[in-house]
PDB file of C-alpha atoms and ligand atoms in Angstrom:
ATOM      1  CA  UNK A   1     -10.283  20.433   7.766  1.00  0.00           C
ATOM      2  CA  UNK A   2     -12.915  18.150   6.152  1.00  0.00           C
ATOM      3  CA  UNK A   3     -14.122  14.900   7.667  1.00  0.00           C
ATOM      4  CA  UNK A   4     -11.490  11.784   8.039  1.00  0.00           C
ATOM      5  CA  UNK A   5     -11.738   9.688   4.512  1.00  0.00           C
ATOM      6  CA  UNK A   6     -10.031   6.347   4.781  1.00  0.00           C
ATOM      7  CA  UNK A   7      -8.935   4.877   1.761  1.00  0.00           C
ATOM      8  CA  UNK A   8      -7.256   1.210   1.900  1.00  0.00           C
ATOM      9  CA  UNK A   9      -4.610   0.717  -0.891  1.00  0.00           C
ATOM     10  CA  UNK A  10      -5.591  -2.257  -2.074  1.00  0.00           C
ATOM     11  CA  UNK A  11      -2.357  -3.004  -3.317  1.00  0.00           C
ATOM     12  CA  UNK A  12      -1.829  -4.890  -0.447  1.00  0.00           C
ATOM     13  CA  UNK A  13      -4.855  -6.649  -1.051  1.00  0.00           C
ATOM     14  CA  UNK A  14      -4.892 -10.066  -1.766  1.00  0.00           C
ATOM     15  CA  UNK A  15      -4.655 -10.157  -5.619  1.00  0.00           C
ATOM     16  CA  UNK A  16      -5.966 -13.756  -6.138  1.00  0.00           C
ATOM     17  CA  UNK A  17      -9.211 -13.045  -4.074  1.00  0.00           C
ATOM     18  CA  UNK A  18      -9.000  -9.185  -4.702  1.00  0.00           C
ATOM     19  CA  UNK A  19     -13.193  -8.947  -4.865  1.00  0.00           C
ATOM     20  CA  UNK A  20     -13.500 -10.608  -1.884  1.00  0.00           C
ATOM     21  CA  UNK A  21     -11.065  -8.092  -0.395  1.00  0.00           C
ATOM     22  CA  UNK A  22     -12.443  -5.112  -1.618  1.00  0.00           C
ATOM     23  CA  UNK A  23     -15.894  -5.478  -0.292  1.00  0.00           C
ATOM     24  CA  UNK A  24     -14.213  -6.667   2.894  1.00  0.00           C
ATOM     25  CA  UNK A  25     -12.306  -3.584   3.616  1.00  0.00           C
ATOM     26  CA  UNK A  26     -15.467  -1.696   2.913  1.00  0.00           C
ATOM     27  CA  UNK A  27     -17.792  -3.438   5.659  1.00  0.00           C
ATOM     28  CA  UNK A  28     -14.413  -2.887   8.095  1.00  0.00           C
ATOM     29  CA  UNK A  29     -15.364   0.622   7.962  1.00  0.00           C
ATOM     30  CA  UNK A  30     -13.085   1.932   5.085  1.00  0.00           C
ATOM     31  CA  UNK A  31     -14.811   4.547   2.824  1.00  0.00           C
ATOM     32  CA  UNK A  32     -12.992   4.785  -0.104  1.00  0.00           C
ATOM     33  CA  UNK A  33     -10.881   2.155  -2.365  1.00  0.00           C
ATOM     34  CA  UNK A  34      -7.445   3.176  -3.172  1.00  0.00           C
ATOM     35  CA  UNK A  35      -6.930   1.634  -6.664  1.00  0.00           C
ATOM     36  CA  UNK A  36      -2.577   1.998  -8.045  1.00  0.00           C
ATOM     37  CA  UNK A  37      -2.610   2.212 -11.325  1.00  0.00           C
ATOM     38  CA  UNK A  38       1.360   1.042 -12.362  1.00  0.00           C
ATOM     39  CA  UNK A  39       2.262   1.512 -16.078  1.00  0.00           C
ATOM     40  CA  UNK A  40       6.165  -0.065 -15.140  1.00  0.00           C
ATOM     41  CA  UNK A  41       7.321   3.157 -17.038  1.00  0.00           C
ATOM     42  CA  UNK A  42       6.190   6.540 -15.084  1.00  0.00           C
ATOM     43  CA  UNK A  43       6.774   4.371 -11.963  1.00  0.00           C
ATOM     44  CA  UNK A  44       9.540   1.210 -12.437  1.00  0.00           C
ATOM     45  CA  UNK A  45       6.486  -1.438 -11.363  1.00  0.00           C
ATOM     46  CA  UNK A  46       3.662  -2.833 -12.614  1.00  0.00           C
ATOM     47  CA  UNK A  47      -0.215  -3.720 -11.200  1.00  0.00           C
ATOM     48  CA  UNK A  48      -3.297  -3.735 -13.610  1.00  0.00           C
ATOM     49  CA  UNK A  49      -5.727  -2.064 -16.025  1.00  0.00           C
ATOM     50  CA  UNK A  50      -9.510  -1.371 -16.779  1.00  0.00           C
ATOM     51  CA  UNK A  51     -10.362  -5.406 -17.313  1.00  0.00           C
ATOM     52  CA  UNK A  52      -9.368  -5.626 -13.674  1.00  0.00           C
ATOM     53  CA  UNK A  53     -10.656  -2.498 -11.947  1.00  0.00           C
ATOM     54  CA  UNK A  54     -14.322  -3.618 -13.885  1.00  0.00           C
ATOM     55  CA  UNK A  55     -14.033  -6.827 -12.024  1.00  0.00           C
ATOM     56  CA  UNK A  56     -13.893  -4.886  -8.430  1.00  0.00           C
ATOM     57  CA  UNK A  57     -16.483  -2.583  -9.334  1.00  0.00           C
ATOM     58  CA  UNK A  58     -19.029  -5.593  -9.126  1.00  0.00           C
ATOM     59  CA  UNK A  59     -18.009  -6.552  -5.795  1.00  0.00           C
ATOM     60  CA  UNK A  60     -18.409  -3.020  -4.390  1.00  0.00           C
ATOM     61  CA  UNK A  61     -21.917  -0.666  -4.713  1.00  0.00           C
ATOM     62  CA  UNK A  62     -21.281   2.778  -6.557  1.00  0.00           C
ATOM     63  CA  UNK A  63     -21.125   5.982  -3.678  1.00  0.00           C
ATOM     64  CA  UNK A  64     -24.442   7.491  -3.780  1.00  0.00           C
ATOM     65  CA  UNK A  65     -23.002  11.019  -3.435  1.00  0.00           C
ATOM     66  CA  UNK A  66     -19.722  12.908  -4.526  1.00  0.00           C
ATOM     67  CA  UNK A  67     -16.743  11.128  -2.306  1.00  0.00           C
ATOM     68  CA  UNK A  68     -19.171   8.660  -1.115  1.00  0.00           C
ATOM     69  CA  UNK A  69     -18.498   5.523   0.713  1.00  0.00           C
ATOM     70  CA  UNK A  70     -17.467   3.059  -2.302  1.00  0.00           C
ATOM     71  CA  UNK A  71     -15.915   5.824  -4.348  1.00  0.00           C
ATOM     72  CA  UNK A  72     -12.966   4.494  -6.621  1.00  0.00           C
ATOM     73  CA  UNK A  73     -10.253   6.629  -6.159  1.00  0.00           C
ATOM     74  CA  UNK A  74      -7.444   5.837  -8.687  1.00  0.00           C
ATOM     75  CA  UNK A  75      -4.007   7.072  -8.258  1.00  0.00           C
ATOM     76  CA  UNK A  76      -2.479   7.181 -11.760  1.00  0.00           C
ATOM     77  CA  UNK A  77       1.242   6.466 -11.658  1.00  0.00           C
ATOM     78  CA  UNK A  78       1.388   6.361 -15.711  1.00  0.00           C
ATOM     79  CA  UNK A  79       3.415   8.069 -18.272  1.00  0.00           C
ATOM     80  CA  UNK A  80       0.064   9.427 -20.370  1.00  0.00           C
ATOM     81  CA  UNK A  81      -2.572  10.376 -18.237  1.00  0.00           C
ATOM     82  CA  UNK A  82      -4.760  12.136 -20.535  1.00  0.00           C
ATOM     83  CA  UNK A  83      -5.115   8.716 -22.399  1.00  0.00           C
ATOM     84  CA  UNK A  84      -6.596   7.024 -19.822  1.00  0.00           C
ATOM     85  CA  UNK A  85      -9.167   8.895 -18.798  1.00  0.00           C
ATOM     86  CA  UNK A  86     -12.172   7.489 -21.081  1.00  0.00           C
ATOM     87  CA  UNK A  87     -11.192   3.852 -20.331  1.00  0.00           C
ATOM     88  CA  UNK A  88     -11.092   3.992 -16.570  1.00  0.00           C
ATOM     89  CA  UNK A  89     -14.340   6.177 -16.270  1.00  0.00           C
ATOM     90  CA  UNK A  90     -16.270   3.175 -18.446  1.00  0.00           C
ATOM     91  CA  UNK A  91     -14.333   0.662 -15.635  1.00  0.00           C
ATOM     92  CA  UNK A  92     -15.750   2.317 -12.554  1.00  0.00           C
ATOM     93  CA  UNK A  93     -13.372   5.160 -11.320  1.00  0.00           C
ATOM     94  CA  UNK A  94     -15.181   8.228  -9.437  1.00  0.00           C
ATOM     95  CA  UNK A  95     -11.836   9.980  -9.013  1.00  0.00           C
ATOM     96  CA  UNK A  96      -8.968  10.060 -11.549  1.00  0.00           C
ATOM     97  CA  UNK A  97      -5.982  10.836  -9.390  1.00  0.00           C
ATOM     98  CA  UNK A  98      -2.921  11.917 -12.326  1.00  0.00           C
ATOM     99  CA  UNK A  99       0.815  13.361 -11.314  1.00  0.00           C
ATOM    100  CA  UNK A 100       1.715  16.486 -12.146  1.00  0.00           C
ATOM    101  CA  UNK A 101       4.854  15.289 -12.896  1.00  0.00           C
ATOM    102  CA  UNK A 102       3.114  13.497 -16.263  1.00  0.00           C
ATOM    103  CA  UNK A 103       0.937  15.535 -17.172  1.00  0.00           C
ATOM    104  CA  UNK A 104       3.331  18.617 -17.322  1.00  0.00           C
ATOM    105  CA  UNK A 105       6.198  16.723 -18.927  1.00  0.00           C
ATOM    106  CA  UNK A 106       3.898  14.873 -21.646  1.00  0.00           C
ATOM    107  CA  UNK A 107       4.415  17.720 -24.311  1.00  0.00           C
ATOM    108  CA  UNK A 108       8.461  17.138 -23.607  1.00  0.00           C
ATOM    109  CA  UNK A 109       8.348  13.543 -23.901  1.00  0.00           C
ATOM    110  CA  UNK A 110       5.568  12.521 -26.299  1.00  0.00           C
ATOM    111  CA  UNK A 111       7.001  11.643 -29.777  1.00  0.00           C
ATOM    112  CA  UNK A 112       5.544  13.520 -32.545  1.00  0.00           C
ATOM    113  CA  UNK A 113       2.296  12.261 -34.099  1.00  0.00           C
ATOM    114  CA  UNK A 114       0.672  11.877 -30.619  1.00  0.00           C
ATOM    115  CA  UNK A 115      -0.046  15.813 -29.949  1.00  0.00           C
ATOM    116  CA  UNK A 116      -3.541  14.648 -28.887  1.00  0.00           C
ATOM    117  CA  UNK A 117      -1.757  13.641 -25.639  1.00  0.00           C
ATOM    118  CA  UNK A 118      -0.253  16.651 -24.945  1.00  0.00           C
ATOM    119  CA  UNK A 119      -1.796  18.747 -21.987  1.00  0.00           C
ATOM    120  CA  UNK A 120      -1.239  20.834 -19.199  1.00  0.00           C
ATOM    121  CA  UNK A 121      -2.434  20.252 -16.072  1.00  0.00           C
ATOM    122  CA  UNK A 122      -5.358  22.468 -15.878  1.00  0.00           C
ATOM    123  CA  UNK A 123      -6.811  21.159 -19.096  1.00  0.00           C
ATOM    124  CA  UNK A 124      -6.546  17.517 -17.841  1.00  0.00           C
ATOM    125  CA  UNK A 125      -8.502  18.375 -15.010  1.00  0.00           C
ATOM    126  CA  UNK A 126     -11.121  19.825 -17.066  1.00  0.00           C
ATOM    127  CA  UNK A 127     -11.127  16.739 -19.273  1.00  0.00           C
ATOM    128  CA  UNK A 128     -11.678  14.595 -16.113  1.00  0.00           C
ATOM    129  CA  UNK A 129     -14.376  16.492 -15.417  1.00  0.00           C
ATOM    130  CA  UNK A 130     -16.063  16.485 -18.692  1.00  0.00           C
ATOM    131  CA  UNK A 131     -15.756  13.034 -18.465  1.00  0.00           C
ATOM    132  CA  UNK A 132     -17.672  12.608 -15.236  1.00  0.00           C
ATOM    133  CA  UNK A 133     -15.129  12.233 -12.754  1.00  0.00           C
ATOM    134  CA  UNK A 134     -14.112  13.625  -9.821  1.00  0.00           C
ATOM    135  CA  UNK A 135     -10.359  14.827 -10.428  1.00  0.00           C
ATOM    136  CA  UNK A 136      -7.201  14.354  -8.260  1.00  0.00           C
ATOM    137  CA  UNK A 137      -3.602  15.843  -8.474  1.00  0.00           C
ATOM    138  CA  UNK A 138      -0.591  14.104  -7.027  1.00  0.00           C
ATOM    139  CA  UNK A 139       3.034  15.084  -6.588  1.00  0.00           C
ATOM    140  CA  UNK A 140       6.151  13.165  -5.848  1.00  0.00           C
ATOM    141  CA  UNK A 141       8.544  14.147  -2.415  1.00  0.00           C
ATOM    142  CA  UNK A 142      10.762  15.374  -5.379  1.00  0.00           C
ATOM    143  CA  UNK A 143       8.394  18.271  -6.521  1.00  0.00           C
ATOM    144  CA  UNK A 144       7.608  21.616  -5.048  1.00  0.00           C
ATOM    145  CA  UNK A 145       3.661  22.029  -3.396  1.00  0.00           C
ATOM    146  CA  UNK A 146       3.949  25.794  -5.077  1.00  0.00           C
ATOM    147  CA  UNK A 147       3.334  23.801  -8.858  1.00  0.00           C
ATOM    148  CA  UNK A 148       0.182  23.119  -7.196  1.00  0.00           C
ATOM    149  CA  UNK A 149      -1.645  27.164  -6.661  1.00  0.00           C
ATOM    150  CA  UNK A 150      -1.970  27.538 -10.531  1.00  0.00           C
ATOM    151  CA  UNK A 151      -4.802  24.873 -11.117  1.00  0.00           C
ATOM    152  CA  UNK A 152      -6.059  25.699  -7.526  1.00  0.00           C
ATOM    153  CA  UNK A 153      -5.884  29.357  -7.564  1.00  0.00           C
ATOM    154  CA  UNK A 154      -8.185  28.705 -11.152  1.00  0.00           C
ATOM    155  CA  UNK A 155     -10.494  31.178 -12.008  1.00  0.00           C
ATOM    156  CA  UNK A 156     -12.120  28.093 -13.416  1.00  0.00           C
ATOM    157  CA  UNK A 157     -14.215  26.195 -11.435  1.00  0.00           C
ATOM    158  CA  UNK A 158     -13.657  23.214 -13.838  1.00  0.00           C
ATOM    159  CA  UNK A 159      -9.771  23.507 -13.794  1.00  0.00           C
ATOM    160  CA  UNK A 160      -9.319  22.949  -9.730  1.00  0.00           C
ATOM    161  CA  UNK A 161      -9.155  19.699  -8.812  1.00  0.00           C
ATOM    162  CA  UNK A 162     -11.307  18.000  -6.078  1.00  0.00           C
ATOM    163  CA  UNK A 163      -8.320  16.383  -3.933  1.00  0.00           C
ATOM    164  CA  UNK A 164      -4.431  17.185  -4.045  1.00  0.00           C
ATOM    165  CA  UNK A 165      -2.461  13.871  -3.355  1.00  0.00           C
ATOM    166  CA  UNK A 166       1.255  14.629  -1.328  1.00  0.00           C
ATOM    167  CA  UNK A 167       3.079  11.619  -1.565  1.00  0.00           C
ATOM    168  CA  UNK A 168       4.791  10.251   1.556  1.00  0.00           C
ATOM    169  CA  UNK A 169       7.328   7.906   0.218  1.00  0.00           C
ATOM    170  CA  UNK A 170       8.603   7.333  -3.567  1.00  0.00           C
ATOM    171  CA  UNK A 171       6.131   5.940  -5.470  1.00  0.00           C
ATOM    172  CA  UNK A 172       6.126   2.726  -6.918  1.00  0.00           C
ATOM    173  CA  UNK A 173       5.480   0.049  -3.847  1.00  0.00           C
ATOM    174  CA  UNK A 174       3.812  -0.439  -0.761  1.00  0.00           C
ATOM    175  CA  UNK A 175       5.530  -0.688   2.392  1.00  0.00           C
ATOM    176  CA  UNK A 176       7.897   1.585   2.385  1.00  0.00           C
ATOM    177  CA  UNK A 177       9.100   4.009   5.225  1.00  0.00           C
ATOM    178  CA  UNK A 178       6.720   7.472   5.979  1.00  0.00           C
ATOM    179  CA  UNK A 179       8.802  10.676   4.601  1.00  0.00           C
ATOM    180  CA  UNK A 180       8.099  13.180   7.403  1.00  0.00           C
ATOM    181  CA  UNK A 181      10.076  15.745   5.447  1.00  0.00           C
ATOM    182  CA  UNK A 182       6.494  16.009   2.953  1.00  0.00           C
ATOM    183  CA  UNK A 183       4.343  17.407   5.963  1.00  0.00           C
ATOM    184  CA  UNK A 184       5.644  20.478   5.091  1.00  0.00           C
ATOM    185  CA  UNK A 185       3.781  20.545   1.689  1.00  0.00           C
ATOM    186  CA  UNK A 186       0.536  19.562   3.728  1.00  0.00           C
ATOM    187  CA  UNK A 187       0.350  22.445   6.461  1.00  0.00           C
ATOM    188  CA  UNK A 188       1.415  24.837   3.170  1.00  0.00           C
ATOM    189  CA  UNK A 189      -1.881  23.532   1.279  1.00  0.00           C
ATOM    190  CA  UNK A 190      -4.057  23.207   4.623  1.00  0.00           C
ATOM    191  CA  UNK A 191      -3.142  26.909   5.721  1.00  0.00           C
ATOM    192  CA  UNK A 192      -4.546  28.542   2.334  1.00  0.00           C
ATOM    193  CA  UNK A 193      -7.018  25.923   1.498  1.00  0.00           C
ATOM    194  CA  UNK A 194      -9.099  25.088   4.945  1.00  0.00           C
ATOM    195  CA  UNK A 195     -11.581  22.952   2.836  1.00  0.00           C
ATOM    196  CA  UNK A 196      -9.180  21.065   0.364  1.00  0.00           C
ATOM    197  CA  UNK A 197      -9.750  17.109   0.649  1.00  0.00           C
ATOM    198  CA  UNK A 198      -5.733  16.570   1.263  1.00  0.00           C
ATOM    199  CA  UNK A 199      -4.802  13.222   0.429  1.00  0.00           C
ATOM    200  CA  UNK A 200      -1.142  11.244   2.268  1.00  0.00           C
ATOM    201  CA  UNK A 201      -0.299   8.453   0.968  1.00  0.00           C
ATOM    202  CA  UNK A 202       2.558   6.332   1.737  1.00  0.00           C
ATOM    203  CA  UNK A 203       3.751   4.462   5.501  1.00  0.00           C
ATOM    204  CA  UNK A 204       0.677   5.453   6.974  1.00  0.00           C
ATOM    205  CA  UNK A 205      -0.481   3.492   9.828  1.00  0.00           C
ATOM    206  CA  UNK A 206      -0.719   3.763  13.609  1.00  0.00           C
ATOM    207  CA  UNK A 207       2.644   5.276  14.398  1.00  0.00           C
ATOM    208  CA  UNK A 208       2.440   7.909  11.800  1.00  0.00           C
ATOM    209  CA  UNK A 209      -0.928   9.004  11.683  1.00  0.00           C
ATOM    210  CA  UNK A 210      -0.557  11.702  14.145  1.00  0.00           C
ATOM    211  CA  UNK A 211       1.938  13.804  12.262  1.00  0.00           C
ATOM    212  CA  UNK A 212      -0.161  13.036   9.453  1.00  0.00           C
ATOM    213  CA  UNK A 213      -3.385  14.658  10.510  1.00  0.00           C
ATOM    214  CA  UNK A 214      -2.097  17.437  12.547  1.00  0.00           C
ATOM    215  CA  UNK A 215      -0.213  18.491   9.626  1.00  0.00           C
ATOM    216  CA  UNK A 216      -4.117  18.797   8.471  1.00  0.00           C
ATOM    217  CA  UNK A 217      -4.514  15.683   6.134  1.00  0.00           C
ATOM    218  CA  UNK A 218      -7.916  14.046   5.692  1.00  0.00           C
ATOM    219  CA  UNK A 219      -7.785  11.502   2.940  1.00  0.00           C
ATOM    220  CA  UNK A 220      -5.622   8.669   4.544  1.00  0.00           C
ATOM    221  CA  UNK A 221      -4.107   5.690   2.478  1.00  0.00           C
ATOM    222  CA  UNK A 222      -3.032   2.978   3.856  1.00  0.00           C
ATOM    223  CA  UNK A 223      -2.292   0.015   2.009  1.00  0.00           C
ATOM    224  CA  UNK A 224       0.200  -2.788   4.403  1.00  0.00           C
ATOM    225  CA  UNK A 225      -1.257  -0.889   7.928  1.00  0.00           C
ATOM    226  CA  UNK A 226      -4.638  -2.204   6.944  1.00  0.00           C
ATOM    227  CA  UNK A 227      -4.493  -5.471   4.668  1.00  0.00           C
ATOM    228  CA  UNK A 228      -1.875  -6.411   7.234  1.00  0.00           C
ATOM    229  CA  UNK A 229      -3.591  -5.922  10.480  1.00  0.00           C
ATOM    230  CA  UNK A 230      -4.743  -8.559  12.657  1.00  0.00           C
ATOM    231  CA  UNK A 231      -7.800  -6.555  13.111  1.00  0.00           C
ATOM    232  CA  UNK A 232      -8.576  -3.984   9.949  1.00  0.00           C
ATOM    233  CA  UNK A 233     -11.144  -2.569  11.304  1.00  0.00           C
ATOM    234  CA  UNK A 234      -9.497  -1.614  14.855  1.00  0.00           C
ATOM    235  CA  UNK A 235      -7.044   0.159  12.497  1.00  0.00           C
ATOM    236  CA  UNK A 236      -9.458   2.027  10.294  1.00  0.00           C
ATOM    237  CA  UNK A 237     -11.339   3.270  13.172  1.00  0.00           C
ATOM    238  CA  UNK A 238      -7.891   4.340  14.751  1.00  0.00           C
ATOM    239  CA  UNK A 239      -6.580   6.472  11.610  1.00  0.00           C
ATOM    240  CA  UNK A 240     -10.578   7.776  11.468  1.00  0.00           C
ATOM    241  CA  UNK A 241     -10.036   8.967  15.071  1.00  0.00           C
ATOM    242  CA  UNK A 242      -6.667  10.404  14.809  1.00  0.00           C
ATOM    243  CA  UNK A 243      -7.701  12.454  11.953  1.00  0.00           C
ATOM    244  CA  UNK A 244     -11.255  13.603  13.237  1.00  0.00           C
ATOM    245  CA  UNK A 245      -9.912  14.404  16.917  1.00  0.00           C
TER     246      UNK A 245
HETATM  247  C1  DX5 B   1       2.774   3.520  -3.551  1.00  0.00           C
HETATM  248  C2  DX5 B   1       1.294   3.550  -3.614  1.00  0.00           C
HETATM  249  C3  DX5 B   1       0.639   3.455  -2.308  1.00  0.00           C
HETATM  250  C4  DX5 B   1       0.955   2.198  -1.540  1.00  0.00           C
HETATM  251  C5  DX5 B   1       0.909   2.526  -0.083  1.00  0.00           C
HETATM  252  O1  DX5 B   1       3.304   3.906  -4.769  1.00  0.00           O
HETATM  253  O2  DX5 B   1       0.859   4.759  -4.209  1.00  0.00           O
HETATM  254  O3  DX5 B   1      -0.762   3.650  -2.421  1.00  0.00           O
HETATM  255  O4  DX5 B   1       0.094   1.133  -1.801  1.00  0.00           O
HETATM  256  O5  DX5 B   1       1.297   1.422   0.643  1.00  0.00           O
HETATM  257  P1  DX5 B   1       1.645   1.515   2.193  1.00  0.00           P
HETATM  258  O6  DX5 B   1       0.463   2.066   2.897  1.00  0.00           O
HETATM  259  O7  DX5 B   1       1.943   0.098   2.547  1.00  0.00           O
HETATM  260  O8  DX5 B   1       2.850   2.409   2.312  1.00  0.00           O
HETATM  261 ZN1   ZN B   2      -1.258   5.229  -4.116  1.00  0.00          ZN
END
């Protein structure tokens, strides 16, 4: 597997001094920011938007290479992916993490007059990358990992995606319990991709890290484990250990 990426959710971060916070979790060792995007509709909860995410981006230096320490890594949890895409590349974001889930049911749901937003997920991802950014695809515990060979399996170099994102608890909120039952999905995607960056997110932290990585994650969120901890850095070092062991 690739090299241990840890990547604080900072929506555990404190909000009022969320700057401060940011570059704080970086210089604990952390090498990516974990930035949940909440639109209240494709998820039933709120957080923030491209006036906000600009405001971070000044506290924390841009990576100097692909993945880099400092890359943005935004985990869409909207409704209309593809529309977001412009917007959060001008506000900072390296990687534009969408769910399958929205992109494949946009053409259902989207009322007519907005065909513009309609897209499958291999043509998002080449959008993201037209557009600069890395790209990320995430499922839900509710959807099968096999959605996941037909943008991976691409011919097209431009269609695969740079990470796959299995989430490990609904999402929607931080804090919540660690959903062994996805691990599954994880050795599936580490057995026929050895390289993949394979991202968990969701009750990771010191008691479930293990399963975690030997199911052959490397890209570890962890959002209350670290903005929580006594010492953050003790517990970014511990998840980069578990995973690079
Ligand atoms: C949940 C978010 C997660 C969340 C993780 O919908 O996607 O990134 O912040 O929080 P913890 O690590 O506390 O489970
Ligand atoms: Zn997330």
């Amino acid at each position: 597997a690739p090299p241990a990426i840890i990547a604080p959710s900072i929506l555990s971060a404190d909000f009022a001094d969320l700057g401060a916070d940011c570059a704080r979790t970086i210089k604990q060792g952390a090498d990516w920011l974990h930035v949940d995007i909440m639109d209240g509709h494709f998820v039933p909860n709120l957080t923030f938007g491209p006036p906000v995410v600009v405001k971070i981006r000044s506290h924390v230096d841009r990576p100097t290479q692909s993945l880099g320490k400092g890359t943005f890594d935004c985990h869409m949890m909207i409704a209309e992916p593809k529309k977001w895409v412009t917007e959060f590349k001008k506000a900072g974001c390296d990687l534009y993490c969408f769910h399958y889930e929205a992109a494949s049911s946009s053409a259902a749901s989207s009322p007519e007059g907005q065909s513009e937003l309609k897209t499958s997920p291999r043509e998002l991802i080449r959008y993201i990358h037209d557009n600069g950014m890395l790209a990320g695809i995430a499922i839900k515990p509710g959807t099968k990992v096999d959605v996941l060979w037909d943008v991976l399996d691409s011919p097209n170099e431009k269609e695969r995606p740079d990470m796959v994102l299995v989430m490990t608890v609904e999402p929607g909120f931080g804090g919540q319990k660690f959903m062994a039952s996805e691990l599954p999905k994880v050795e599936a995607l580490r057995q026929r991709y050895p390289d993949l960056n394979i991202e968990v997110d969701g009750g990771l932290g010191p008691g479930t890290i293990d399963q975690a990585a030997d199911a052959g994650a490397n890209v570890i969120v962890a959002g209350s484990a670290v903005f929580g901890a006594k010492d953050p850095a003790e517990v970014i070092a511990l998840l980069r250990e578990a995973v690079d062991k």
